[in-house]
Amino acid sequence: MAKNALSCAVSAGALAIMLAGAPAVAQTAEPVAATAQDASADAPQEEAGSADEIVVTGFRGSLNKAIELKRESIGFRDSIVAEDIGKFPEANVADSLQRIPGVILSRDGASNEGQRISIRGLGSEFTVTTINGAPVRTTSATNVGGSSRDFNYDVFPSELFGRVDVYKTPQANLEEGGIGGNVDLQTPRPFDSEGRVIRYTAQANYNTQSKQWRPRGSLLLSDTWGNFGALFGVAYAQNVNERSGFQSTGGGTSGYNSSALGRRPYYAPAPAANTSGPFNFELNLDSPLANFSGLTRAQIENAYLPRFYRVFASNNERERLGFVGSLQYKSDRFEASIDGIYSDLTDQTDEFTFGVPVRNSRTVAGSTSAPGTGTNSGLIPLDVHLDQYNNLYGTFGNTSLLTESFYRDSHTKFKYGIVRAAYDVTDTMKLSAQANLSESTAVYSENRIVSNIYGITTTFDPSDNITYPTISSPVDFTNPANYRAPSLGFAINDEFDREKTARAVLDWKPVDTGDQMLALKLGGSYVSTTKRVQRQDGSSIAATRAIPQGGTFASNPTGVFANMDPYVQFGALANGGNSGYPSQFATFSREFVMDVLDANAANRAATPALNQAFTAEEIVKSAFFETSFKIPVGGHALRGNFGIRFSDTKTQIHNYQTAPGGGFVPAEREGGYTNLLPSASLAFDITPKLVLRGSAGQTITRGSLATIAAGTRVPNIFNPAVTVGNPDLRPQLATTFDAALEWYFAPGGLVSGGVFQKNIVDRPFSVVERVPFGTLGLPSNLFNCSSLGSGACPPALGGSTIDPNFLFDRTITVNQNELKLKGLELAYQQNFTFLPKPFDGLGITSSFTLIDQEGDDFVLRNGDRIAMQGVPDYTYSVTAFYEKGPFSIRGSYNYRAKTGQNSTNTGNDQVPYLAPQGFLDGTVSYKINDLFELRVDALNITNENVYFYYENPTQPDGNGLSRRDNSFFNGTTISFGIRGRF
């Protein structure tokens, strides 16, 4: 598939060159401006700059400015530029970035917005994000508590930024840490547009699944007086997004398993780690009721079932408030500014799941008791079938239904301030310095009630609709009286990030004659990063809360269900046209969880989980030297940049370790390392329009602080597994090579092709040991006893205490693996001004990236190795636009191929993939005058089905059609409104 895609891309590039050839002769070589003959006299996007020059503005102007920045750079840099001050092209900065070759966007499904980016297939943790050159970190929504190095772009309204630069190759003056690349967000300043500017937007957001309207608006004020200027902006937005579909595991790597594998932990001797599949279960094939439906016993035993087959639905209400401010002084030799950002993001998510739990459905052999009572003998096949991918489905007896009412709330506050100054000491020497402080405080609570219907017959059938399958039973799903055994799972996560940075640079340009240039750059930086993570579980405290029916949640389980609503809180769910998909079932209300049980107050009263709480400070001191030059070679300009960066990293960790007698004691660890990172780039102007570019260098990406600093983490309370931190974990080191040929054939026109290679060593590798629970020093209440399998919590210990000899998987991350990425990038952009009117307003910008990976093989149980592509084979982006007179329309389609998620075999030979995704977004606007412009923006126009799936390399291709997880539809978000400038 990748080769076919590459062939298509090359053909498209050749076609682009053919299309560009004729008009290039007729057009001026000026990089940004077009001639009067090429422009429409009445086009508001093309405002007169002089009698014989038309300055291109609007979206086309934004693209032209970005191309000029790319053309003049020495290394590999791409940019997104605001159409005007306070007028970013897309509603979300991350949405804009996906138009850059090699940049892949990850959308937050709960909100339908762009959240994180990856560059050239490497995860978001491989990208360093800075604001005005200062490193920053912030997280949001369900990511809070993960303590990664990711940066969540959805925290910020796009109105807060004026430009974004993406550096794909290392440079000595850039902060190290981004093997994927560096992204610099730049805030607007008063002198970006001299004089007074007042810009506003007023919109209404609508989501097609929630069918809810919410407001969005912004106001930016900027003015300059002589050498002084001030800018202030505010942006506010709300939206309600609904998602629904099917969930089989809960979103991890639990995947699918067979009874033959899943039953192994029930028997002695215990199996080796990662040989029994991702969860335990056993079908009861010896029941007198069992009916094999023409299948053999072996076929049924070795067929696959998911951990759950259940309905999933959520409704997310998002509110975001952002401020940006700048005070600036600017003279001929001295410039200084004080810039600040504040953002406040709140998400309130009501989430419900309902379906059949397969995992841990067998505890005691020979029993016919109802599931969930501790003596269940497993699901009984009554009328079952196999699909072509060896998945088992149909009607089963002795099943249970499990429903969860989740109430998730997250709140992120981000504060940023920077003081910058630059002074031209002489005409050839400049001294600049800046100091920055930023803080991100994020809180995420996840509170749920679980309840069950036991001992029933259930039918699960995905053959009609995979995302909206049939889940049916003779019992009434909406009758609270049918439910039993309520339990609580409450928790709140806190994540705090603080960055203190300082940077000083001396630039000296001793030679600059136009044809020749020599520049030297000497600088240093100081970056202090503090991360604090804490988790509190208030489940046991909330269980003692009084309920209106008398008693407490724990003492009166029957009374608890009197607080159950027969229906889903936000209304009937979409069913995809399958009436067998449960559109309604009983749930608990937000009021009962958050007010009656006072979930978050209970969480705050709980003792923090010391096993995974930590504070880590990372101090990085760096020095760098760069030399840049421009010399004529055979009448053509050769531009170059050589540099070296030295960084010294010190890490101070404060966490908790298990004590010999049990419990936890404070612990301190220190770590550190140094890196010497060279880099070099060359750009040769073969002609004024044709540039050959090359780059080589080294850079690093530091490991997740959770992997480094945490004590003993519990990834999933339902699984007998923990992970432990490794303070000695080294950063990954990459040696990178890039080369590209770029043809700037016309104003706003570009055809380019490039190749890259990244050789990454010291990759993290998970080592799994099977150890007795008693050696971990953890309390039993951190796990769900009934889900751990037979013998975990024996009656002799009260049924809620884990046997100290019960075996757990303990995972530690070490430096071991290597990874090599090779890729091809193609880009094509053109304004079709050579077409006859009215088609001369058309244009296109597009890119294609092909990636090949070596390393991180998936190893099958028989020892065979599968080259699992942990990055997408290819991605592409196409944006077509039309700007003519007052009318503008554009559509962007961004696609990425399937992406491997984890190369660790959990024992079932199932390779987890994120399915291919393609998102179509669009904008339509009509400019009445400078004061009023009507505008409609739409995200996810086609309502893309987003899902994971598991593929067995030993079976037929196509498992994405049936072996699914987290298969959701998120709806289309549309914004209607006006904007303008005074």
mmCIF file of N, CA, C and O in Angstrom, residues 746-809:
data_model
loop_
_atom_site.group_PDB
_atom_site.id
_atom_site.type_symbol
_atom_site.label_atom_id
_atom_site.label_comp_id
_atom_site.label_asym_id
_atom_site.label_seq_id
_atom_site.Cartn_x
_atom_site.Cartn_y
_atom_site.Cartn_z
ATOM 1 N N ALA A 746 6.731 30.060 -8.663
ATOM 2 C CA ALA A 746 5.849 31.204 -8.889
ATOM 3 C C ALA A 746 5.529 31.825 -7.543
ATOM 4 O O ALA A 746 5.779 31.211 -6.493
ATOM 5 N N PRO A 747 4.992 33.052 -7.515
ATOM 6 C CA PRO A 747 4.552 33.620 -6.241
ATOM 7 C C PRO A 747 3.546 32.686 -5.556
ATOM 8 O O PRO A 747 2.530 32.314 -6.148
ATOM 9 N N GLY A 748 3.872 32.280 -4.353
ATOM 10 C CA GLY A 748 3.010 31.362 -3.626
ATOM 11 C C GLY A 748 3.053 29.941 -4.140
ATOM 12 O O GLY A 748 2.224 29.116 -3.744
ATOM 13 N N GLY A 749 4.005 29.631 -5.019
ATOM 14 C CA GLY A 749 4.087 28.304 -5.614
ATOM 15 C C GLY A 749 5.305 27.538 -5.134
ATOM 16 O O GLY A 749 6.402 28.089 -5.013
ATOM 17 N N LEU A 750 5.130 26.257 -4.864
ATOM 18 C CA LEU A 750 6.220 25.418 -4.386
ATOM 19 C C LEU A 750 5.970 23.965 -4.789
ATOM 20 O O LEU A 750 4.861 23.449 -4.646
ATOM 21 N N VAL A 751 7.016 23.327 -5.309
ATOM 22 C CA VAL A 751 7.072 21.880 -5.462
ATOM 23 C C VAL A 751 8.353 21.430 -4.791
ATOM 24 O O VAL A 751 9.434 21.956 -5.105
ATOM 25 N N SER A 752 8.266 20.500 -3.859
ATOM 26 C CA SER A 752 9.474 20.055 -3.162
ATOM 27 C C SER A 752 9.420 18.560 -2.924
ATOM 28 O O SER A 752 8.348 17.960 -2.810
ATOM 29 N N GLY A 753 10.604 17.974 -2.858
ATOM 30 C CA GLY A 753 10.745 16.567 -2.516
ATOM 31 C C GLY A 753 11.949 16.401 -1.616
ATOM 32 O O GLY A 753 13.001 17.006 -1.863
ATOM 33 N N GLY A 754 11.807 15.621 -0.564
ATOM 34 C CA GLY A 754 12.902 15.460 0.373
ATOM 35 C C GLY A 754 12.922 14.071 0.968
ATOM 36 O O GLY A 754 11.935 13.330 0.930
ATOM 37 N N VAL A 755 14.059 13.712 1.528
ATOM 38 C CA VAL A 755 14.231 12.437 2.214
ATOM 39 C C VAL A 755 14.813 12.706 3.591
ATOM 40 O O VAL A 755 15.472 13.721 3.821
ATOM 41 N N PHE A 756 14.552 11.782 4.522
ATOM 42 C CA PHE A 756 15.116 11.930 5.864
ATOM 43 C C PHE A 756 15.396 10.563 6.451
ATOM 44 O O PHE A 756 14.829 9.546 6.031
ATOM 45 N N GLN A 757 16.288 10.552 7.418
ATOM 46 C CA GLN A 757 16.597 9.334 8.154
ATOM 47 C C GLN A 757 16.913 9.701 9.590
ATOM 48 O O GLN A 757 17.612 10.678 9.862
ATOM 49 N N LYS A 758 16.376 8.916 10.523
ATOM 50 C CA LYS A 758 16.654 9.104 11.951
ATOM 51 C C LYS A 758 17.083 7.758 12.525
ATOM 52 O O LYS A 758 16.323 6.787 12.480
ATOM 53 N N ASN A 759 18.288 7.702 13.057
ATOM 54 C CA ASN A 759 18.803 6.507 13.718
ATOM 55 C C ASN A 759 18.769 6.755 15.223
ATOM 56 O O ASN A 759 19.521 7.589 15.746
ATOM 57 N N ILE A 760 17.891 6.045 15.922
ATOM 58 C CA ILE A 760 17.639 6.316 17.337
ATOM 59 C C ILE A 760 18.151 5.138 18.162
ATOM 60 O O ILE A 760 17.796 3.982 17.910
ATOM 61 N N VAL A 761 18.984 5.434 19.152
ATOM 62 C CA VAL A 761 19.507 4.404 20.054
ATOM 63 C C VAL A 761 19.039 4.692 21.475
ATOM 64 O O VAL A 761 18.488 5.753 21.760
ATOM 65 N N ASP A 762 19.282 3.730 22.370
ATOM 66 C CA ASP A 762 18.845 3.825 23.776
ATOM 67 C C ASP A 762 17.334 3.949 23.888
ATOM 68 O O ASP A 762 16.810 4.645 24.767
ATOM 69 N N ARG A 763 16.622 3.270 22.997
ATOM 70 C CA ARG A 763 15.169 3.266 23.060
ATOM 71 C C ARG A 763 14.696 2.534 24.316
ATOM 72 O O ARG A 763 15.318 1.565 24.762
ATOM 73 N N PRO A 764 13.596 2.985 24.933
ATOM 74 C CA PRO A 764 13.099 2.287 26.123
ATOM 75 C C PRO A 764 12.561 0.914 25.783
ATOM 76 O O PRO A 764 11.941 0.710 24.734
ATOM 77 N N PHE A 765 12.797 -0.024 26.684
ATOM 78 C CA PHE A 765 12.344 -1.410 26.499
ATOM 79 C C PHE A 765 11.776 -1.901 27.826
ATOM 80 O O PHE A 765 12.390 -1.711 28.888
ATOM 81 N N SER A 766 10.596 -2.508 27.774
ATOM 82 C CA SER A 766 9.922 -2.960 28.990
ATOM 83 C C SER A 766 10.362 -4.380 29.340
ATOM 84 O O SER A 766 10.211 -5.298 28.533
ATOM 85 N N VAL A 767 10.885 -4.551 30.543
ATOM 86 C CA VAL A 767 11.276 -5.857 31.049
ATOM 87 C C VAL A 767 10.244 -6.282 32.085
ATOM 88 O O VAL A 767 9.969 -5.556 33.040
ATOM 89 N N VAL A 768 9.637 -7.461 31.883
ATOM 90 C CA VAL A 768 8.558 -7.946 32.750
ATOM 91 C C VAL A 768 9.063 -9.115 33.583
ATOM 92 O O VAL A 768 9.642 -10.068 33.058
ATOM 93 N N GLU A 769 8.848 -9.021 34.910
ATOM 94 C CA GLU A 769 9.149 -10.115 35.819
ATOM 95 C C GLU A 769 7.861 -10.527 36.513
ATOM 96 O O GLU A 769 6.998 -9.688 36.766
ATOM 97 N N ARG A 770 7.729 -11.791 36.849
ATOM 98 C CA ARG A 770 6.576 -12.264 37.622
ATOM 99 C C ARG A 770 7.036 -12.462 39.067
ATOM 100 O O ARG A 770 7.907 -13.289 39.346
ATOM 101 N N VAL A 771 6.440 -11.681 39.983
ATOM 102 C CA VAL A 771 6.887 -11.673 41.383
ATOM 103 C C VAL A 771 5.678 -11.830 42.298
ATOM 104 O O VAL A 771 4.548 -11.458 41.942
ATOM 105 N N PRO A 772 5.859 -12.358 43.507
ATOM 106 C CA PRO A 772 4.758 -12.461 44.471
ATOM 107 C C PRO A 772 4.258 -11.074 44.886
ATOM 108 O O PRO A 772 5.049 -10.141 45.045
ATOM 109 N N PHE A 773 2.945 -10.973 45.073
ATOM 110 C CA PHE A 773 2.354 -9.690 45.455
ATOM 111 C C PHE A 773 2.968 -9.154 46.740
ATOM 112 O O PHE A 773 3.164 -7.944 46.887
ATOM 113 N N GLY A 774 3.303 -10.040 47.662
ATOM 114 C CA GLY A 774 3.849 -9.604 48.942
ATOM 115 C C GLY A 774 5.153 -8.856 48.831
ATOM 116 O O GLY A 774 5.527 -8.105 49.745
ATOM 117 N N THR A 775 5.896 -9.037 47.724
ATOM 118 C CA THR A 775 7.178 -8.335 47.569
ATOM 119 C C THR A 775 7.005 -6.910 47.071
ATOM 120 O O THR A 775 7.973 -6.152 47.043
ATOM 121 N N LEU A 776 5.785 -6.536 46.666
ATOM 122 C CA LEU A 776 5.567 -5.208 46.094
ATOM 123 C C LEU A 776 5.348 -4.141 47.159
ATOM 124 O O LEU A 776 5.511 -2.949 46.889
ATOM 125 N N GLY A 777 4.922 -4.566 48.364
ATOM 126 C CA GLY A 777 4.669 -3.594 49.425
ATOM 127 C C GLY A 777 3.441 -2.746 49.206
ATOM 128 O O GLY A 777 3.333 -1.644 49.758
ATOM 129 N N LEU A 778 2.487 -3.227 48.393
ATOM 130 C CA LEU A 778 1.287 -2.450 48.066
ATOM 131 C C LEU A 778 0.091 -2.957 48.857
ATOM 132 O O LEU A 778 -0.031 -4.161 49.120
ATOM 133 N N PRO A 779 -0.836 -2.075 49.230
ATOM 134 C CA PRO A 779 -2.065 -2.518 49.880
ATOM 135 C C PRO A 779 -3.028 -3.142 48.871
ATOM 136 O O PRO A 779 -3.043 -2.778 47.696
ATOM 137 N N SER A 780 -3.849 -4.065 49.330
ATOM 138 C CA SER A 780 -4.786 -4.764 48.445
ATOM 139 C C SER A 780 -5.845 -3.843 47.875
ATOM 140 O O SER A 780 -6.387 -4.098 46.789
ATOM 141 N N ASN A 781 -6.177 -2.760 48.600
ATOM 142 C CA ASN A 781 -7.278 -1.899 48.143
ATOM 143 C C ASN A 781 -6.934 -1.092 46.896
ATOM 144 O O ASN A 781 -7.780 -0.362 46.378
ATOM 145 N N LEU A 782 -5.705 -1.215 46.395
ATOM 146 C CA LEU A 782 -5.362 -0.560 45.136
ATOM 147 C C LEU A 782 -5.886 -1.340 43.936
ATOM 148 O O LEU A 782 -5.835 -0.842 42.811
ATOM 149 N N PHE A 783 -6.403 -2.562 44.166
ATOM 150 C CA PHE A 783 -6.848 -3.417 43.062
ATOM 151 C C PHE A 783 -8.282 -3.862 43.293
ATOM 152 O O PHE A 783 -8.799 -3.841 44.413
ATOM 153 N N ASN A 784 -8.933 -4.292 42.197
ATOM 154 C CA ASN A 784 -10.255 -4.871 42.251
ATOM 155 C C ASN A 784 -10.091 -6.386 42.389
ATOM 156 O O ASN A 784 -9.767 -7.079 41.433
ATOM 157 N N CYS A 785 -10.304 -6.878 43.612
ATOM 158 C CA CYS A 785 -10.010 -8.278 43.912
ATOM 159 C C CYS A 785 -10.759 -9.249 43.019
ATOM 160 O O CYS A 785 -10.186 -10.234 42.529
ATOM 161 N N SER A 786 -12.033 -8.984 42.776
ATOM 162 C CA SER A 786 -12.845 -9.939 42.022
ATOM 163 C C SER A 786 -12.410 -10.044 40.570
ATOM 164 O O SER A 786 -12.822 -10.964 39.869
ATOM 165 N N SER A 787 -11.573 -9.114 40.110
ATOM 166 C CA SER A 787 -11.153 -9.123 38.705
ATOM 167 C C SER A 787 -9.773 -9.729 38.491
ATOM 168 O O SER A 787 -9.321 -9.845 37.358
ATOM 169 N N LEU A 788 -9.079 -10.105 39.570
ATOM 170 C CA LEU A 788 -7.700 -10.565 39.424
ATOM 171 C C LEU A 788 -7.590 -12.041 39.104
ATOM 172 O O LEU A 788 -6.512 -12.511 38.745
ATOM 173 N N GLY A 789 -8.690 -12.792 39.246
ATOM 174 C CA GLY A 789 -8.643 -14.207 38.903
ATOM 175 C C GLY A 789 -8.679 -15.106 40.115
ATOM 176 O O GLY A 789 -8.626 -14.678 41.263
ATOM 177 N N SER A 790 -8.758 -16.396 39.840
ATOM 178 C CA SER A 790 -8.904 -17.395 40.892
ATOM 179 C C SER A 790 -7.706 -17.387 41.836
ATOM 180 O O SER A 790 -6.555 -17.365 41.411
ATOM 181 N N GLY A 791 -8.010 -17.394 43.135
ATOM 182 C CA GLY A 791 -6.962 -17.487 44.132
ATOM 183 C C GLY A 791 -6.338 -16.178 44.528
ATOM 184 O O GLY A 791 -5.501 -16.136 45.435
ATOM 185 N N ALA A 792 -6.690 -15.072 43.864
ATOM 186 C CA ALA A 792 -6.071 -13.785 44.198
ATOM 187 C C ALA A 792 -6.447 -13.339 45.596
ATOM 188 O O ALA A 792 -5.595 -12.921 46.387
ATOM 189 N N CYS A 793 -7.742 -13.420 45.909
ATOM 190 C CA CYS A 793 -8.236 -12.963 47.210
ATOM 191 C C CYS A 793 -9.033 -14.101 47.844
ATOM 192 O O CYS A 793 -10.280 -14.126 47.761
ATOM 193 N N PRO A 794 -8.389 -15.077 48.463
ATOM 194 C CA PRO A 794 -9.080 -16.264 48.970
ATOM 195 C C PRO A 794 -9.997 -15.947 50.150
ATOM 196 O O PRO A 794 -9.768 -14.980 50.877
ATOM 197 N N PRO A 795 -11.062 -16.746 50.325
ATOM 198 C CA PRO A 795 -11.975 -16.531 51.462
ATOM 199 C C PRO A 795 -11.259 -16.547 52.800
ATOM 200 O O PRO A 795 -11.680 -15.861 53.736
ATOM 201 N N ALA A 796 -10.191 -17.320 52.914
ATOM 202 C CA ALA A 796 -9.469 -17.390 54.189
ATOM 203 C C ALA A 796 -8.894 -16.042 54.603
ATOM 204 O O ALA A 796 -8.644 -15.797 55.792
ATOM 205 N N LEU A 797 -8.698 -15.150 53.619
ATOM 206 C CA LEU A 797 -8.183 -13.805 53.900
ATOM 207 C C LEU A 797 -9.293 -12.762 53.842
ATOM 208 O O LEU A 797 -9.012 -11.559 53.733
ATOM 209 N N GLY A 798 -10.544 -13.218 53.864
ATOM 210 C CA GLY A 798 -11.676 -12.292 53.889
ATOM 211 C C GLY A 798 -12.230 -11.948 52.524
ATOM 212 O O GLY A 798 -13.198 -11.187 52.424
ATOM 213 N N GLY A 799 -11.616 -12.443 51.461
ATOM 214 C CA GLY A 799 -12.119 -12.195 50.122
ATOM 215 C C GLY A 799 -11.761 -10.839 49.556
ATOM 216 O O GLY A 799 -12.073 -10.546 48.390
ATOM 217 N N SER A 800 -11.117 -9.983 50.333
ATOM 218 C CA SER A 800 -10.740 -8.652 49.841
ATOM 219 C C SER A 800 -9.258 -8.358 50.047
ATOM 220 O O SER A 800 -8.815 -7.242 49.811
ATOM 221 N N THR A 801 -8.514 -9.351 50.506
ATOM 222 C CA THR A 801 -7.070 -9.198 50.713
ATOM 223 C C THR A 801 -6.344 -10.129 49.752
ATOM 224 O O THR A 801 -6.663 -11.326 49.662
ATOM 225 N N ILE A 802 -5.380 -9.592 49.038
ATOM 226 C CA ILE A 802 -4.664 -10.375 48.037
ATOM 227 C C ILE A 802 -3.654 -11.298 48.718
ATOM 228 O O ILE A 802 -2.902 -10.878 49.611
ATOM 229 N N ASP A 803 -3.630 -12.538 48.292
ATOM 230 C CA ASP A 803 -2.680 -13.519 48.798
ATOM 231 C C ASP A 803 -1.257 -13.034 48.516
ATOM 232 O O ASP A 803 -0.921 -12.730 47.367
ATOM 233 N N PRO A 804 -0.406 -12.941 49.537
ATOM 234 C CA PRO A 804 0.975 -12.458 49.310
ATOM 235 C C PRO A 804 1.745 -13.271 48.283
ATOM 236 O O PRO A 804 2.689 -12.770 47.679
ATOM 237 N N ASN A 805 1.342 -14.539 48.063
ATOM 238 C CA ASN A 805 2.061 -15.390 47.109
ATOM 239 C C ASN A 805 1.477 -15.329 45.704
ATOM 240 O O ASN A 805 2.011 -15.955 44.788
ATOM 241 N N PHE A 806 0.362 -14.593 45.530
ATOM 242 C CA PHE A 806 -0.247 -14.479 44.209
ATOM 243 C C PHE A 806 0.703 -13.704 43.286
ATOM 244 O O PHE A 806 1.237 -12.646 43.663
ATOM 245 N N LEU A 807 0.911 -14.220 42.073
ATOM 246 C CA LEU A 807 1.933 -13.656 41.191
ATOM 247 C C LEU A 807 1.419 -12.437 40.426
ATOM 248 O O LEU A 807 0.329 -12.457 39.850
ATOM 249 N N PHE A 808 2.243 -11.393 40.400
ATOM 250 C CA PHE A 808 1.979 -10.155 39.660
ATOM 251 C C PHE A 808 3.074 -9.945 38.620
ATOM 252 O O PHE A 808 4.218 -10.390 38.811
ATOM 253 N N ASP A 809 2.712 -9.245 37.533
ATOM 254 C CA ASP A 809 3.719 -8.815 36.560
ATOM 255 C C ASP A 809 4.268 -7.459 36.983
ATOM 256 O O ASP A 809 3.504 -6.505 37.168
#
